[in-house]
Short mmCIF file of N, CA and C in Angstrom, two decimals:
data_model
loop_
_atom_site.label_atom_id
_atom_site.label_comp_id
_atom_site.label_asym_id
_atom_site.label_seq_id
_atom_site.Cartn_x
_atom_site.Cartn_y
_atom_site.Cartn_z
N MET F 1 205.74 89.51 144.04
CA MET F 1 205.38 88.32 143.47
C MET F 1 204.69 87.74 142.78
N ASP F 2 204.90 86.24 142.09
CA ASP F 2 204.65 85.45 141.06
C ASP F 2 203.34 85.47 141.49
N THR F 3 202.99 86.05 140.64
CA THR F 3 201.26 85.25 139.84
C THR F 3 201.93 84.08 138.85
N THR F 4 200.71 83.27 139.25
CA THR F 4 200.22 81.58 139.14
C THR F 4 199.02 82.16 137.91
N SER F 5 198.91 81.47 136.76
CA SER F 5 197.57 82.44 136.01
C SER F 5 197.78 80.35 134.84
N LEU F 6 196.60 80.04 134.71
CA LEU F 6 196.65 79.86 132.86
C LEU F 6 197.93 79.73 131.98
N ALA F 7 198.43 78.37 132.15
CA ALA F 7 199.15 78.59 130.80
C ALA F 7 198.75 79.20 129.80
N PHE F 8 199.02 78.95 128.20
CA PHE F 8 199.11 80.41 126.65
C PHE F 8 199.93 79.58 126.14
N PRO F 9 199.43 78.67 125.32
CA PRO F 9 198.14 78.75 124.83
C PRO F 9 197.53 77.00 126.13
N PHE F 10 195.83 77.10 125.90
CA PHE F 10 195.94 76.37 127.29
C PHE F 10 196.11 75.69 126.55
N ARG F 11 196.48 73.98 127.80
CA ARG F 11 196.48 72.82 127.71
C ARG F 11 196.77 72.05 129.28
N ILE F 12 196.39 70.22 128.89
CA ILE F 12 196.66 69.82 129.81
C ILE F 12 198.06 69.44 130.18
N ASP F 13 198.55 69.87 131.88
CA ASP F 13 199.75 68.68 131.73
C ASP F 13 200.45 67.29 131.70
N ASN F 14 201.11 67.10 132.38
CA ASN F 14 202.00 65.79 132.45
C ASN F 14 201.48 64.66 133.71
N LEU F 15 200.59 65.58 134.45
CA LEU F 15 199.60 65.14 135.30
C LEU F 15 198.35 65.30 135.05
N GLY F 16 197.74 66.25 133.94
CA GLY F 16 196.91 65.56 133.56
C GLY F 16 195.94 66.78 133.95
N ARG F 17 196.34 67.75 134.92
CA ARG F 17 195.21 69.31 135.28
C ARG F 17 195.98 70.57 134.71
N VAL F 18 195.23 71.12 134.44
CA VAL F 18 195.37 72.47 133.77
C VAL F 18 197.01 72.88 134.17
N ALA F 19 197.40 73.34 132.00
CA ALA F 19 198.99 73.48 133.19
C ALA F 19 198.92 74.76 133.21
N THR F 20 199.67 75.65 134.26
CA THR F 20 200.02 77.04 135.28
C THR F 20 201.25 77.18 134.29
N ALA F 21 201.09 78.76 134.35
CA ALA F 21 202.80 79.54 134.23
C ALA F 21 202.76 80.62 135.60
N SER F 22 204.18 81.03 136.02
CA SER F 22 203.80 81.72 136.66
C SER F 22 205.79 82.13 136.59
N GLY F 23 205.98 83.63 136.89
CA GLY F 23 207.03 84.24 136.74
C GLY F 23 206.72 85.30 135.97
N ASP F 24 208.37 84.87 134.61
CA ASP F 24 208.37 85.35 133.38
C ASP F 24 207.69 84.76 133.19
N ASP F 25 207.86 82.94 132.95
CA ASP F 25 206.26 82.44 131.93
C ASP F 25 205.18 83.10 131.28
N ASN F 26 204.53 83.21 132.65
CA ASN F 26 204.13 84.04 133.14
C ASN F 26 203.39 85.06 131.73
N ILE F 27 204.65 86.38 132.43
CA ILE F 27 204.47 87.20 131.64
C ILE F 27 204.29 87.40 130.04
N ARG F 28 205.08 86.20 129.54
CA ARG F 28 205.17 86.08 128.13
C ARG F 28 204.26 86.14 128.06
N ALA F 29 204.13 84.59 128.40
CA ALA F 29 202.44 84.51 127.82
C ALA F 29 201.24 85.41 127.44
N LYS F 30 201.12 86.53 128.11
CA LYS F 30 200.14 87.29 128.11
C LYS F 30 200.57 88.27 126.73
N ILE F 31 202.16 89.12 127.32
CA ILE F 31 202.34 89.47 126.23
C ILE F 31 201.95 88.89 124.57
N LEU F 32 202.07 86.87 124.86
CA LEU F 32 201.36 87.02 123.87
C LEU F 32 200.18 86.73 123.48
N GLU F 33 199.98 86.26 124.25
CA GLU F 33 197.81 86.28 124.47
C GLU F 33 197.81 87.73 123.97
N VAL F 34 197.71 89.24 124.08
CA VAL F 34 197.84 89.99 123.80
C VAL F 34 197.87 90.81 122.84
N VAL F 35 199.40 89.70 121.38
CA VAL F 35 200.28 90.31 120.88
C VAL F 35 198.78 89.29 119.22
N MET F 36 198.99 87.93 120.04
CA MET F 36 197.91 87.36 118.70
C MET F 36 196.67 87.44 118.95
N THR F 37 195.63 88.47 119.86
CA THR F 37 194.83 88.01 119.66
C THR F 37 193.81 89.43 119.31
N ALA F 38 192.97 88.78 118.23
CA ALA F 38 192.37 89.67 117.49
C ALA F 38 191.39 90.31 118.62
N PRO F 39 191.10 92.02 118.59
CA PRO F 39 189.66 92.41 118.63
C PRO F 39 189.19 92.25 118.36
N GLY F 40 187.56 91.74 118.64
CA GLY F 40 186.62 90.88 118.68
C GLY F 40 186.41 90.01 118.78
N GLU F 41 187.41 88.62 119.57
CA GLU F 41 187.68 87.63 119.98
C GLU F 41 187.52 87.20 120.73
N ARG F 42 186.91 87.49 121.62
CA ARG F 42 186.84 87.89 122.64
C ARG F 42 185.09 88.18 123.09
N VAL F 43 184.78 87.52 124.06
CA VAL F 43 183.12 87.97 123.63
C VAL F 43 183.01 88.54 124.47
N GLY F 44 183.61 88.57 126.48
CA GLY F 44 183.50 89.53 126.67
C GLY F 44 184.10 90.31 127.01
N GLN F 45 185.03 91.11 126.10
CA GLN F 45 185.57 91.78 125.74
C GLN F 45 185.91 92.29 124.72
N PRO F 46 185.42 92.55 123.78
CA PRO F 46 185.25 92.80 122.38
C PRO F 46 186.52 93.59 121.74
N ASP F 47 187.37 94.11 123.13
CA ASP F 47 188.52 95.63 122.34
C ASP F 47 189.37 94.92 122.90
N PHE F 48 189.82 93.33 123.26
CA PHE F 48 191.29 93.25 123.91
C PHE F 48 191.96 91.81 122.63
N GLY F 49 192.95 93.21 122.58
CA GLY F 49 194.26 92.01 121.94
C GLY F 49 194.24 93.36 120.36
N CYS F 50 195.36 93.20 120.25
CA CYS F 50 195.62 94.38 118.81
C CYS F 50 196.42 94.05 117.31
N GLY F 51 194.80 92.97 117.22
CA GLY F 51 195.11 93.16 115.21
C GLY F 51 196.14 92.81 114.49
N LEU F 52 197.28 92.10 115.36
CA LEU F 52 198.28 91.82 114.77
C LEU F 52 198.39 90.56 113.64
N ARG F 53 197.95 89.62 113.02
CA ARG F 53 197.58 89.24 112.30
C ARG F 53 196.72 89.43 110.87
N ASP F 54 196.46 90.72 111.26
CA ASP F 54 195.83 91.49 110.29
C ASP F 54 196.62 92.38 109.35
N LEU F 55 197.70 93.02 110.80
CA LEU F 55 198.97 94.21 110.38
C LEU F 55 199.40 93.22 108.95
N VAL F 56 200.16 91.25 109.65
CA VAL F 56 200.56 90.65 108.43
C VAL F 56 201.01 91.14 106.76
N PHE F 57 199.57 90.98 106.50
CA PHE F 57 199.24 90.50 105.74
C PHE F 57 199.13 91.95 104.42
N ASP F 58 199.71 93.14 105.15
CA ASP F 58 199.93 94.25 104.88
C ASP F 58 201.55 94.53 103.61
N PRO F 59 201.49 94.72 102.79
CA PRO F 59 202.51 94.91 101.72
C PRO F 59 204.26 95.02 102.72
N ASN F 60 205.11 94.88 102.95
CA ASN F 60 205.89 94.78 104.10
C ASN F 60 207.16 95.70 103.92
N ASN F 61 205.92 96.88 104.25
CA ASN F 61 207.23 98.58 104.54
C ASN F 61 207.80 99.04 105.65
N ASP F 62 208.22 99.97 105.19
CA ASP F 62 208.62 100.69 106.42
C ASP F 62 207.23 101.52 107.70
N ILE F 63 205.59 101.34 106.59
CA ILE F 63 204.17 101.77 107.49
C ILE F 63 204.07 101.30 107.54
N LEU F 64 204.19 99.87 107.62
CA LEU F 64 203.65 98.25 108.10
C LEU F 64 204.64 98.04 108.96
N ALA F 65 206.23 98.83 109.30
CA ALA F 65 206.47 98.25 110.77
C ALA F 65 205.83 99.21 111.56
N ALA F 66 205.21 100.55 110.64
CA ALA F 66 205.23 101.87 112.01
C ALA F 66 204.70 101.60 113.19
N THR F 67 203.33 100.92 111.60
CA THR F 67 201.43 100.84 111.84
C THR F 67 201.73 99.50 114.15
N THR F 68 202.08 98.25 112.87
CA THR F 68 202.44 97.43 113.77
C THR F 68 203.71 97.85 115.78
N GLU F 69 204.28 98.77 115.93
CA GLU F 69 204.75 99.41 116.13
C GLU F 69 204.35 99.51 117.39
N PHE F 70 203.63 100.08 116.77
CA PHE F 70 202.65 101.84 117.50
C PHE F 70 200.93 100.51 117.98
N ALA F 71 199.85 99.67 117.24
CA ALA F 71 199.30 98.25 117.98
C ALA F 71 200.13 98.18 118.87
N ILE F 72 200.54 97.65 119.05
CA ILE F 72 201.46 96.58 119.51
C ILE F 72 201.77 97.44 121.01
N ASN F 73 201.73 98.07 121.24
CA ASN F 73 203.11 99.41 122.12
C ASN F 73 201.16 99.95 123.00
N LYS F 74 200.39 100.24 122.02
CA LYS F 74 199.17 101.01 122.71
C LYS F 74 198.42 99.62 123.58
N ALA F 75 198.75 97.87 122.29
CA ALA F 75 198.01 97.01 123.54
C ALA F 75 198.37 96.42 124.16
N LEU F 76 199.99 96.59 124.42
CA LEU F 76 200.13 95.55 125.28
C LEU F 76 200.59 97.10 126.60
N GLN F 77 200.37 98.44 126.06
CA GLN F 77 200.01 99.44 128.51
C GLN F 77 198.79 99.92 128.63
N GLN F 78 197.75 99.12 127.49
CA GLN F 78 196.55 98.43 127.86
C GLN F 78 195.87 97.22 128.86
N TRP F 79 195.91 96.65 127.67
CA TRP F 79 195.65 95.03 128.61
C TRP F 79 196.90 94.68 129.87
N MET F 80 198.05 95.96 130.12
CA MET F 80 198.99 94.71 130.53
C MET F 80 200.07 95.92 131.94
N PRO F 81 198.83 97.28 132.13
CA PRO F 81 199.36 97.52 133.10
C PRO F 81 200.80 97.54 134.53
N ASP F 82 199.42 96.67 134.93
CA ASP F 82 199.59 96.63 135.45
C ASP F 82 201.10 95.68 136.27
N ASP F 83 201.26 94.82 135.26
CA ASP F 83 202.18 94.16 134.99
C ASP F 83 203.96 94.71 134.55
N ILE F 84 203.48 94.96 133.53
CA ILE F 84 204.98 94.90 132.65
C ILE F 84 204.45 96.92 132.39
N VAL F 85 206.30 97.86 131.60
CA VAL F 85 206.57 98.91 131.26
C VAL F 85 206.71 98.42 130.04
N VAL F 86 206.29 98.57 129.08
CA VAL F 86 207.50 98.93 128.34
C VAL F 86 207.74 99.69 127.35
N GLN F 87 209.23 99.04 126.93
CA GLN F 87 210.38 99.85 126.69
C GLN F 87 210.82 100.21 125.22
N SER F 88 210.32 99.24 125.24
CA SER F 88 210.33 98.78 123.19
C SER F 88 209.64 97.68 122.85
N VAL F 89 208.56 98.28 121.48
CA VAL F 89 208.78 97.92 119.84
C VAL F 89 209.42 98.07 118.73
N ASP F 90 210.46 96.14 118.54
CA ASP F 90 211.30 96.59 117.72
C ASP F 90 210.65 95.84 116.05
N ILE F 91 210.83 96.82 115.49
CA ILE F 91 209.83 95.14 114.48
C ILE F 91 210.91 95.26 113.37
N THR F 92 211.63 94.27 112.52
CA THR F 92 212.64 94.05 111.51
C THR F 92 211.89 93.44 110.43
N SER F 93 211.80 93.59 109.25
CA SER F 93 211.82 92.43 108.00
C SER F 93 212.89 92.25 106.88
N ALA F 94 212.57 91.02 107.05
CA ALA F 94 213.10 90.56 105.87
C ALA F 94 212.99 88.83 105.21
N ASP F 95 213.38 89.80 103.80
CA ASP F 95 212.24 89.06 102.53
C ASP F 95 210.96 89.34 103.63
N SER F 96 210.05 88.12 104.21
CA SER F 96 209.17 87.75 103.47
C SER F 96 208.45 87.81 105.07
N GLN F 97 209.36 87.54 106.48
CA GLN F 97 209.26 87.49 107.13
C GLN F 97 209.34 88.54 108.11
N LEU F 98 208.81 88.58 109.51
CA LEU F 98 208.50 89.68 110.10
C LEU F 98 208.85 89.42 111.54
N GLN F 99 209.55 90.71 112.16
CA GLN F 99 210.13 90.58 113.44
C GLN F 99 209.98 90.90 114.49
N ILE F 100 208.87 90.58 115.60
CA ILE F 100 208.54 91.87 116.55
C ILE F 100 209.91 92.00 118.02
N THR F 101 210.29 92.17 118.86
CA THR F 101 211.31 92.32 119.60
C THR F 101 210.92 93.22 120.72
N VAL F 102 209.60 93.08 122.00
CA VAL F 102 208.48 93.26 123.21
C VAL F 102 209.77 93.75 123.95
N THR F 103 210.79 94.53 123.90
CA THR F 103 211.26 94.82 125.82
C THR F 103 210.07 95.46 126.66
N TYR F 104 210.53 94.81 127.33
CA TYR F 104 210.08 95.35 129.01
C TYR F 104 210.71 95.20 130.29
N VAL F 105 209.65 96.28 131.53
CA VAL F 105 210.41 96.03 132.14
C VAL F 105 208.86 95.54 133.63
N ARG F 106 209.17 93.89 134.49
CA ARG F 106 208.14 93.25 135.08
C ARG F 106 208.10 94.61 135.80
N ARG F 107 207.03 95.22 136.38
CA ARG F 107 206.56 95.83 137.44
C ARG F 107 207.27 95.59 138.81
N ASP F 108 206.93 94.15 138.99
CA ASP F 108 207.19 93.73 140.12
C ASP F 108 208.16 93.15 140.76
N GLN F 109 209.51 92.99 139.54
CA GLN F 109 210.87 92.42 139.90
C GLN F 109 211.90 94.11 139.38
N LEU F 110 211.35 94.45 138.71
CA LEU F 110 211.77 95.79 137.27
C LEU F 110 213.35 95.54 136.81
N GLU F 111 212.05 93.94 136.40
CA GLU F 111 213.67 93.52 135.69
C GLU F 111 213.33 93.88 134.74
N VAL F 112 213.99 93.21 133.31
CA VAL F 112 214.08 94.14 131.72
C VAL F 112 214.03 92.52 131.33
N GLY F 113 212.83 92.42 131.07
CA GLY F 113 212.86 91.29 130.04
C GLY F 113 212.64 90.98 128.03
N GLN F 114 212.70 89.91 127.28
CA GLN F 114 212.24 90.85 126.35
C GLN F 114 211.32 88.35 125.64
N VAL F 115 210.92 89.05 124.61
CA VAL F 115 209.84 88.43 123.54
C VAL F 115 210.44 89.06 121.89
N LYS F 116 210.80 87.74 121.48
CA LYS F 116 210.35 88.23 120.73
C LYS F 116 210.13 86.68 119.63
N ILE F 117 209.08 87.57 118.80
CA ILE F 117 207.71 86.35 117.99
C ILE F 117 208.13 86.71 116.34
N LEU F 118 208.28 85.95 115.47
CA LEU F 118 208.12 85.87 113.93
C LEU F 118 207.32 85.53 113.26
N PHE F 119 207.01 86.08 112.55
CA PHE F 119 205.96 86.09 110.98
C PHE F 119 205.79 85.91 110.16
#
């Protein structure tokens, strides 16, 4: 059963209502929300997020890739255990750009999905 929640980022749709997302769009939005939120940013949930923005300013090397992979994996397992099973978090870097690929299985439909994030 697909659940519907507020779209991320928050916005107003063409009909003047608060935009919503469901299905794969909802899962992708939740993943981005967890990854892009810094711990301490949410008033009611100070532990929410993974601090990715802080990590991207570190030197671009294998240690950064391993740290980023661990932080994202841990955060997704903590904040989305009912929605997805994380299969892998792959980090690739080229020059000054970091590409993060999260491969997951949706728990409700047992379908594999991917989210790619570029920094």
